[in-house]
PDB file of C-alpha atoms in Angstrom:
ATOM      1  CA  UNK O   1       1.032  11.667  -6.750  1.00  0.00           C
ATOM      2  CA  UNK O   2      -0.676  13.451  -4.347  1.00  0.00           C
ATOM      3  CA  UNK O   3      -2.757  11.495  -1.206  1.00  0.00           C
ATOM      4  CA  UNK O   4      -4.783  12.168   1.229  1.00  0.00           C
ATOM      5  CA  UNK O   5      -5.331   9.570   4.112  1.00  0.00           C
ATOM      6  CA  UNK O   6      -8.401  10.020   6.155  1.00  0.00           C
ATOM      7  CA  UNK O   7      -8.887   7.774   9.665  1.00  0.00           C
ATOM      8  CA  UNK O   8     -11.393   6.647  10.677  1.00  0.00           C
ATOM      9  CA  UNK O   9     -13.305   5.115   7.715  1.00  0.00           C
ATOM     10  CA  UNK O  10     -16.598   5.132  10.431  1.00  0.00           C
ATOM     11  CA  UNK O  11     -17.337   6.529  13.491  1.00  0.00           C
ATOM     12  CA  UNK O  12     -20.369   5.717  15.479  1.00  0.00           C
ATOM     13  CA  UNK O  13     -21.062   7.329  18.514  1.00  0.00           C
ATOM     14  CA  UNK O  14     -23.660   7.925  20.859  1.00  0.00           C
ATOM     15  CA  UNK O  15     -25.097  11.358  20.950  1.00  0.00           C
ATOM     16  CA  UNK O  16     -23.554  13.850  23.293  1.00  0.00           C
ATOM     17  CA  UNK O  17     -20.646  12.319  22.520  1.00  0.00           C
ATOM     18  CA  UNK O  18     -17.289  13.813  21.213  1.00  0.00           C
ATOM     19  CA  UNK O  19     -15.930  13.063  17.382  1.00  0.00           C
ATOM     20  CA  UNK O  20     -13.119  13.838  15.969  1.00  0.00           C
ATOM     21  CA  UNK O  21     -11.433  12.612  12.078  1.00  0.00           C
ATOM     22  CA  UNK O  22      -7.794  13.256  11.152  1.00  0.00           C
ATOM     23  CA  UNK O  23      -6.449  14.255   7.716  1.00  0.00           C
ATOM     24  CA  UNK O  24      -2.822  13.083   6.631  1.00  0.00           C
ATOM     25  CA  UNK O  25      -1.645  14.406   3.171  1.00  0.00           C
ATOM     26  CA  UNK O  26       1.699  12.852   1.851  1.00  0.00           C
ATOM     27  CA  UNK O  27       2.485  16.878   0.848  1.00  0.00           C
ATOM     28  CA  UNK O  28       2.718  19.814   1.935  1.00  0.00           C
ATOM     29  CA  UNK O  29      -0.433  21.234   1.383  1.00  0.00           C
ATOM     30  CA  UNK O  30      -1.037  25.333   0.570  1.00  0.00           C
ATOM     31  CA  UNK O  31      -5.046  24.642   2.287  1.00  0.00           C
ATOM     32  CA  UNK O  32      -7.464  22.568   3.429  1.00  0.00           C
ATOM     33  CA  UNK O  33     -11.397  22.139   2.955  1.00  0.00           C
ATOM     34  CA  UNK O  34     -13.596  20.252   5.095  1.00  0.00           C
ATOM     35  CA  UNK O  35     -17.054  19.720   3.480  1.00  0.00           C
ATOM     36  CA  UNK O  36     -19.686  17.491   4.616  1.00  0.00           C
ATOM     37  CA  UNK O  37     -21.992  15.011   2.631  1.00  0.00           C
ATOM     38  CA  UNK O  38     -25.403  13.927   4.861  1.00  0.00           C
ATOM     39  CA  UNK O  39     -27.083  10.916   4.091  1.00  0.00           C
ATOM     40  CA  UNK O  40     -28.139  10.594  -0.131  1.00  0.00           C
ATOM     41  CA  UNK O  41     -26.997  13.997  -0.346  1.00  0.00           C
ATOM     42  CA  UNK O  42     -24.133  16.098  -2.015  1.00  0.00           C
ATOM     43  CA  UNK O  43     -20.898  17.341  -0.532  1.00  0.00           C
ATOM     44  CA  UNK O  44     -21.443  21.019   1.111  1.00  0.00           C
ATOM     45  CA  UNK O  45     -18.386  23.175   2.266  1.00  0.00           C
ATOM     46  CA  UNK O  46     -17.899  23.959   5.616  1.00  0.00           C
ATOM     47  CA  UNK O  47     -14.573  25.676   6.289  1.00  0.00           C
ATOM     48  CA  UNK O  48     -11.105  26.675   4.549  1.00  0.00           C
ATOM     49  CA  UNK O  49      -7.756  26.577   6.391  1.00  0.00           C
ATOM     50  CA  UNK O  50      -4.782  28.291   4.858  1.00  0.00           C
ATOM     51  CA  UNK O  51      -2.329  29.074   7.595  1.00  0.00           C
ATOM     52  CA  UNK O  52      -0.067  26.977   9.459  1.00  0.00           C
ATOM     53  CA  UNK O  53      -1.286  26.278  12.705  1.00  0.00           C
ATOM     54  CA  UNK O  54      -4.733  27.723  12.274  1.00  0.00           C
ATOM     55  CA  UNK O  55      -7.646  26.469  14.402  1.00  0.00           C
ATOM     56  CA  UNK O  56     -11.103  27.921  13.477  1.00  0.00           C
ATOM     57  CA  UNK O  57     -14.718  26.995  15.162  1.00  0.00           C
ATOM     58  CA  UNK O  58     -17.943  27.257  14.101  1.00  0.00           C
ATOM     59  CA  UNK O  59     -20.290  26.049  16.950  1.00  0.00           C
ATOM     60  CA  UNK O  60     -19.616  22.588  18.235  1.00  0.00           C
ATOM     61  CA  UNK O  61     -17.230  21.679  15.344  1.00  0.00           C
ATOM     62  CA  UNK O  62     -13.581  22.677  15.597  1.00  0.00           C
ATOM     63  CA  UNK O  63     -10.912  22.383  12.813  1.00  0.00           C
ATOM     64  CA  UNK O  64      -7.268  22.344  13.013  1.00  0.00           C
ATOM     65  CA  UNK O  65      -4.592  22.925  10.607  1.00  0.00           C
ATOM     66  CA  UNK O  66      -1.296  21.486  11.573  1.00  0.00           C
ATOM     67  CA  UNK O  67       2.416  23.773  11.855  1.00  0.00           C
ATOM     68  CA  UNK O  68       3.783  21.333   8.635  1.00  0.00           C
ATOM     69  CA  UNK O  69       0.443  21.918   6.749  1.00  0.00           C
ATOM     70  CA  UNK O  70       0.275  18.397   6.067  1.00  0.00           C
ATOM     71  CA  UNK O  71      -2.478  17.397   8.340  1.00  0.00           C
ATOM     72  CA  UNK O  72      -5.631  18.496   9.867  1.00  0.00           C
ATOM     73  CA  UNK O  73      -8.764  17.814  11.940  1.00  0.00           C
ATOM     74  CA  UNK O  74     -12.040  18.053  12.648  1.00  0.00           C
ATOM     75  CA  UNK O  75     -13.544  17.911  16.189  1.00  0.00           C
ATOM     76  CA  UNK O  76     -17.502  18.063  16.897  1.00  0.00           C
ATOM     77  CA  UNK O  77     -17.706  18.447  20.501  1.00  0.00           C
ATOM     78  CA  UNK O  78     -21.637  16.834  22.193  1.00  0.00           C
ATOM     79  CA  UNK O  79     -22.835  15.368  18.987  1.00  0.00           C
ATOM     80  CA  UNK O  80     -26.317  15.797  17.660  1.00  0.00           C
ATOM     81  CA  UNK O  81     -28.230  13.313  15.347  1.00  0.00           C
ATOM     82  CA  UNK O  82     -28.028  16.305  12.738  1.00  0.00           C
ATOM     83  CA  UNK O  83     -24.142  15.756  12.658  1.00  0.00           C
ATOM     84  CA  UNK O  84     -24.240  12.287  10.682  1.00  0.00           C
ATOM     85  CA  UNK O  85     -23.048  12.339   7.660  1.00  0.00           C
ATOM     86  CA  UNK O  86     -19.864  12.411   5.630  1.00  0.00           C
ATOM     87  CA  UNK O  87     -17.317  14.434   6.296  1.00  0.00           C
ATOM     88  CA  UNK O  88     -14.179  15.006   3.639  1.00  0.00           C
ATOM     89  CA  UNK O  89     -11.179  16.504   4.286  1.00  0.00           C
ATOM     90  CA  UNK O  90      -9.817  18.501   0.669  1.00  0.00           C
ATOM     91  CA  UNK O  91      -6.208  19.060   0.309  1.00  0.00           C
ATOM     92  CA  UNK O  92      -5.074  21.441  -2.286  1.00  0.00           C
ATOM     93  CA  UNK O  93      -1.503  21.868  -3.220  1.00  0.00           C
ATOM     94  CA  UNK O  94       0.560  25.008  -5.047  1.00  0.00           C
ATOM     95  CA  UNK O  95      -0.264  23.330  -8.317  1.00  0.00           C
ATOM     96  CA  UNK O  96      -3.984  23.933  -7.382  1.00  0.00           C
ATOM     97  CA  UNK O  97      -5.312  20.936  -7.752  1.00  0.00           C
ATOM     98  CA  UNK O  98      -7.593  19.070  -4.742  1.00  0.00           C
ATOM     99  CA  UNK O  99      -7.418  15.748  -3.822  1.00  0.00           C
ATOM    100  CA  UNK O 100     -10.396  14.475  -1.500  1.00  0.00           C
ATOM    101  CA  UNK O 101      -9.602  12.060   1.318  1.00  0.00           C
ATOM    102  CA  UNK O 102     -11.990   9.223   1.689  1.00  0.00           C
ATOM    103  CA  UNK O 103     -14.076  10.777   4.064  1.00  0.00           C
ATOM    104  CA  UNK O 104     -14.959   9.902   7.879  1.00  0.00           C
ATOM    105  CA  UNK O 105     -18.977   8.411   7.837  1.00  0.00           C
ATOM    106  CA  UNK O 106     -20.261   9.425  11.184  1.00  0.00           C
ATOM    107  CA  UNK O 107     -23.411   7.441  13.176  1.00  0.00           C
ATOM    108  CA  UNK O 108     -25.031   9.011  16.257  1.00  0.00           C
ATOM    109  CA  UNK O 109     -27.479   7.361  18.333  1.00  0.00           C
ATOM    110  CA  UNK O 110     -30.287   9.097  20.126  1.00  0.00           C
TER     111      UNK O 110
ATOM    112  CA  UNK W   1     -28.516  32.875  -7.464  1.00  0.00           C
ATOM    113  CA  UNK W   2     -29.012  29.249  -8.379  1.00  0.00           C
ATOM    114  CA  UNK W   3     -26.499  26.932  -7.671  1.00  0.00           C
ATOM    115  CA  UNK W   4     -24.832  23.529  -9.579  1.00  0.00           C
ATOM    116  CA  UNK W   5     -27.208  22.228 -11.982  1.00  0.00           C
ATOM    117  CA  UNK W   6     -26.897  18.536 -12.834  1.00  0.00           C
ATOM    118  CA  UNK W   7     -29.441  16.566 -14.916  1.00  0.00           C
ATOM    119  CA  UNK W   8     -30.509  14.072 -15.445  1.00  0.00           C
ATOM    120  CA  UNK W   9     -30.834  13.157 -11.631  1.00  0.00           C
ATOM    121  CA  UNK W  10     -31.093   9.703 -12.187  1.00  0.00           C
ATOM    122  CA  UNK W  11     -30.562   7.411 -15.266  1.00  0.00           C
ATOM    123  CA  UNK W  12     -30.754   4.124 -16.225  1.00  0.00           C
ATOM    124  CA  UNK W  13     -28.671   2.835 -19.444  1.00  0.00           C
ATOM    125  CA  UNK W  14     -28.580  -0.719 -20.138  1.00  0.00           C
ATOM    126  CA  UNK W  15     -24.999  -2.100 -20.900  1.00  0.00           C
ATOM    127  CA  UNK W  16     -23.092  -1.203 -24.287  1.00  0.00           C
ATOM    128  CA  UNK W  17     -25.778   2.123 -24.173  1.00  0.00           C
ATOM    129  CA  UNK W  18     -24.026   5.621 -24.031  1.00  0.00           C
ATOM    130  CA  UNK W  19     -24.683   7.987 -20.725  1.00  0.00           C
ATOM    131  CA  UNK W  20     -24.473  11.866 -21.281  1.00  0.00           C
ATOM    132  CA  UNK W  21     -24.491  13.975 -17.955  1.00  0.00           C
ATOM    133  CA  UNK W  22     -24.906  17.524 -17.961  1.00  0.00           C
ATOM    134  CA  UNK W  23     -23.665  20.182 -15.457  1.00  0.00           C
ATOM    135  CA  UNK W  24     -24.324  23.864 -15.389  1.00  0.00           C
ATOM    136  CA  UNK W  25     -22.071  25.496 -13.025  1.00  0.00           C
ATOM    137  CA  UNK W  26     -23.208  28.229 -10.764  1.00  0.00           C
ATOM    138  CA  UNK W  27     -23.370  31.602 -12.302  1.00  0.00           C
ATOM    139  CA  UNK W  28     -20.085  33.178 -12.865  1.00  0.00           C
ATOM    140  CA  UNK W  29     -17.934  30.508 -12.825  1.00  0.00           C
ATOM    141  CA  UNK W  30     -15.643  28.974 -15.077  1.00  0.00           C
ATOM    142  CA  UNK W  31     -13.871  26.100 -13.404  1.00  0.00           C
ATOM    143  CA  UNK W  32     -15.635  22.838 -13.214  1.00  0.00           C
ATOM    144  CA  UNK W  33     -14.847  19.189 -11.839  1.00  0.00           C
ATOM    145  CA  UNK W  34     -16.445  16.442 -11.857  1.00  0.00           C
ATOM    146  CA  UNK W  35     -16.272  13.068  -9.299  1.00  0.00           C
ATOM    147  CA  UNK W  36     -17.192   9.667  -9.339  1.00  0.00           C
ATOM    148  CA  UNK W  37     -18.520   8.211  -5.941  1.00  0.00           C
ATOM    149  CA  UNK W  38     -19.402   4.880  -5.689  1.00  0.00           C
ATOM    150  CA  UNK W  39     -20.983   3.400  -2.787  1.00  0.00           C
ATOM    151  CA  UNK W  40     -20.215   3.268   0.812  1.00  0.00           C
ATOM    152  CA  UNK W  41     -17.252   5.192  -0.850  1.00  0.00           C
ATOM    153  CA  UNK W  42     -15.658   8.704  -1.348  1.00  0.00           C
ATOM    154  CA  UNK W  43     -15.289  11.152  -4.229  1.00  0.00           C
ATOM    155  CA  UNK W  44     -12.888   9.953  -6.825  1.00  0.00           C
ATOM    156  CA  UNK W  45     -11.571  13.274  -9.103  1.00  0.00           C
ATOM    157  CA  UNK W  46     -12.182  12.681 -12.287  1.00  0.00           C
ATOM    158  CA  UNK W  47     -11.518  15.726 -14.772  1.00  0.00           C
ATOM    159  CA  UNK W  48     -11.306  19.828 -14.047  1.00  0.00           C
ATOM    160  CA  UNK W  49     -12.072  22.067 -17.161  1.00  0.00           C
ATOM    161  CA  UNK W  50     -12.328  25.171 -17.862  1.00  0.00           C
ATOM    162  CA  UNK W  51     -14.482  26.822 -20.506  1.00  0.00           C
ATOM    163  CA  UNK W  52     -13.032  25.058 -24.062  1.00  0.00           C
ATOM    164  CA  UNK W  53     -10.313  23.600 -21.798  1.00  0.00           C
ATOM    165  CA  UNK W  54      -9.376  20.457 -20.330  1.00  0.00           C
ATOM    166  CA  UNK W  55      -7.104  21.073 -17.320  1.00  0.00           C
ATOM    167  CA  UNK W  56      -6.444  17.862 -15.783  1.00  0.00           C
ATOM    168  CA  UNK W  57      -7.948  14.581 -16.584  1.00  0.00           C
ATOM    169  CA  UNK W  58      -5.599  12.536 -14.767  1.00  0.00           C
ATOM    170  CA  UNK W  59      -9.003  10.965 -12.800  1.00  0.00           C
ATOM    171  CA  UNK W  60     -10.477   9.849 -16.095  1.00  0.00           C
ATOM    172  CA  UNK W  61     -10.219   6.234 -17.536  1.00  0.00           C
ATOM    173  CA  UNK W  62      -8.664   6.432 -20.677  1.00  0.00           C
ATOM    174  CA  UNK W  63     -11.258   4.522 -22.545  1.00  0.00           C
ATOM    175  CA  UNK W  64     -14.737   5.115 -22.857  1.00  0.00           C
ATOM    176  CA  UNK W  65     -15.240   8.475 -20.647  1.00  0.00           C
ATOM    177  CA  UNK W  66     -14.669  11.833 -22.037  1.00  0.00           C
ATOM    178  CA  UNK W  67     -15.571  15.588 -20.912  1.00  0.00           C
ATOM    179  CA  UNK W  68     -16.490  19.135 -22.600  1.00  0.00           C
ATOM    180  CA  UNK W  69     -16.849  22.414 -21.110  1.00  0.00           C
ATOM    181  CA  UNK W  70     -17.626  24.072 -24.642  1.00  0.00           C
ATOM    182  CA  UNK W  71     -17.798  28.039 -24.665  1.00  0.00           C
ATOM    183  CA  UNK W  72     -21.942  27.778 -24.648  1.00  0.00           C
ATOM    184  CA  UNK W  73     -23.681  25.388 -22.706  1.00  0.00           C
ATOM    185  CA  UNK W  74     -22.930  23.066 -20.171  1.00  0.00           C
ATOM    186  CA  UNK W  75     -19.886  20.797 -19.438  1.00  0.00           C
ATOM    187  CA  UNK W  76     -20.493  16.894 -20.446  1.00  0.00           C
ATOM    188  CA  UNK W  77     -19.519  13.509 -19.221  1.00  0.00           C
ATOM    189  CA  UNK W  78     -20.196  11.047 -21.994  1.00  0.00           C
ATOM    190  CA  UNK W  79     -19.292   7.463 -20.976  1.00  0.00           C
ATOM    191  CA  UNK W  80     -19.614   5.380 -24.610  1.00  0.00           C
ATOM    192  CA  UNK W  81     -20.470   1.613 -24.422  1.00  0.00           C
ATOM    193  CA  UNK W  82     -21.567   1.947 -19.938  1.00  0.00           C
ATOM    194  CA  UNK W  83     -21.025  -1.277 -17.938  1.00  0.00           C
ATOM    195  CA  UNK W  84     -22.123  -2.278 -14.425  1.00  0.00           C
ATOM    196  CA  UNK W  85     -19.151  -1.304 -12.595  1.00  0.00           C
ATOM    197  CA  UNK W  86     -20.083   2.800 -13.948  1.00  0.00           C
ATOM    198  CA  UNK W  87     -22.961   2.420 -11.745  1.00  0.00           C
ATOM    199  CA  UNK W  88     -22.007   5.359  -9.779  1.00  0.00           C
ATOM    200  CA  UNK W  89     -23.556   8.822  -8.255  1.00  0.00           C
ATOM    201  CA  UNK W  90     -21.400  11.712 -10.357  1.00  0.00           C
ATOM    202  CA  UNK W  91     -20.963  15.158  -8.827  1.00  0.00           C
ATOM    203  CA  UNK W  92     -20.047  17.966 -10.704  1.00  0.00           C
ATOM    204  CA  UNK W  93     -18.742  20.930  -8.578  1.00  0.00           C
ATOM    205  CA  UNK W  94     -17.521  24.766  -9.830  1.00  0.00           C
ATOM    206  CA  UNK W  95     -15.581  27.431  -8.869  1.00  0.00           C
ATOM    207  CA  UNK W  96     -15.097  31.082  -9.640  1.00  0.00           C
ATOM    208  CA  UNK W  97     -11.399  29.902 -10.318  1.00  0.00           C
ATOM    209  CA  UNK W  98      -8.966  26.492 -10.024  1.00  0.00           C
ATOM    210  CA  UNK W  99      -6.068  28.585  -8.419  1.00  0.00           C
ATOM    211  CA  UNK W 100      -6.351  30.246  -5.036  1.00  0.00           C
ATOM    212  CA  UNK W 101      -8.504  29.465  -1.857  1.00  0.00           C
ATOM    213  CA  UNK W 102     -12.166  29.105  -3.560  1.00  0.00           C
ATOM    214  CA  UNK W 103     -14.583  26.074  -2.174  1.00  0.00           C
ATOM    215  CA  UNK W 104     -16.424  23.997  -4.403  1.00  0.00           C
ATOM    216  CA  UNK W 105     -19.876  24.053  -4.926  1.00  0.00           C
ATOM    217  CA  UNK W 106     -21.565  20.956  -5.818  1.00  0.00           C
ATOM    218  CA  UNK W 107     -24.386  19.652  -7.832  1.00  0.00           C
ATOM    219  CA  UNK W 108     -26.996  17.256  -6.666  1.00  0.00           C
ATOM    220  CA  UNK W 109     -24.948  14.792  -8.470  1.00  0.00           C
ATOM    221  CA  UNK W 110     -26.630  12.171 -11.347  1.00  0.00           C
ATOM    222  CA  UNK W 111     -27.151   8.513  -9.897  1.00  0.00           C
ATOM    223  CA  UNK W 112     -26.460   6.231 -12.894  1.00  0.00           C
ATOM    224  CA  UNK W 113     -27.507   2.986 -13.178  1.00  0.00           C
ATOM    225  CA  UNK W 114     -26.333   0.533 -15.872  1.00  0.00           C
ATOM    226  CA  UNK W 115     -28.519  -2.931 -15.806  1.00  0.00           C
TER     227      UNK W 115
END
């Protein structure tokens, strides 16, 4: 069946700080959701990527789709203490259904 | 608009008890899932449905856990005769539909304990 790999497990940085997490999917995958899941919380969406290619921003945090749609990444450029948290990668495949990696747990010290 | 309902929030069962968990999708859609998360870990899919339909289960045990999305109501996880290693947090997320490019919304999720 489908996987989705997800490296690394943890990331701790100190703040100011660059992060990034990588997505592997053993398929081609027809999009990708990133969602993030803070501390006790629940998982919250944060971005879609459909095309091949694509790279979309939102403020510090950057997200890349690769050209074989089979991987992707996140990259939060001068971390903040508000960034920690979980953060999921969810591939989805023509058959429509979504397999979450494991998720990247971020740490940022003040 | 209110979003993913889950309740109870927390629950306690004592081993051999049965755990019901209740999800009430956000308003105008159909499609729900639900996830297992243990932790230190990430979400495990467990079952999508759709109203009166199960989709996919693949996620589910085979024993002991079952799921309901009736036409009325909210969808249902039922684990029968809980042991320690269900001690989990359960989300339950929705969308509008399963096919397409639609995020899912979760619920506060329902941290069960069995002791």
């Amino acid at each position: 069946g489908q996987q989705v790999m997800q490296i690394p497990q943890y990331q701790h940085v100190q703040e100011g700080e660059d992060f990034t997490t990588y997505c592997n999917s053993s398929t081609t995958l027809s999009n990708i959701q990133w969602y993030k899941q803070r501390p006790g919380g629940h998982p919250v969406f944060l971005i879609q990527l459909v095309k091949s290619g694509e790279v979309k921003k939102q403020k510090r945090l950057t997200f890349q789709f690769g050209e074989a749609k089979k991987n992707s990444s996140l990259h939060i450029t001068a971390t903040q203490t508000t960034d920690v948290g979980t953060y999921f990668c969810a591939g989805k495949t023509n058959a429509g259904k979504s397999t979450f990696g494991d998720g990247t747990t971020l740490t940022v010290k003040p | 608009n209110a979003g993913v309902m889950q309740n109870p929030r927390h629950l306690v069962r004592r081993r051999g008890q049965e755990a019901r968990l209740r999800c009430s999708p956000m308003k105008g859609h159909s499609h729900v899932y639900w996830y297992r998360q243990l932790p230190e870990e990430g979400l495990k899919f467990m079952v999508y449905l759709q109203k009166e339909n199960i989709i996919d289960e693949s996620g589910m045990p085979k024993e002991r856990f079952s799921a309901e999305f009736p036409k009325e109501g909210p969808s249902i996880l039922r684990i029968q005769q809980v042991v320690r290693g269900d001690s989990a947090a359960y989300f339950c997320a929705s969308s509008p539909s399963g096919q397409g490019f639609y995020e899912q919304y979760f619920g506060p999720g329902t941290r069960l304990t069995v002791t």
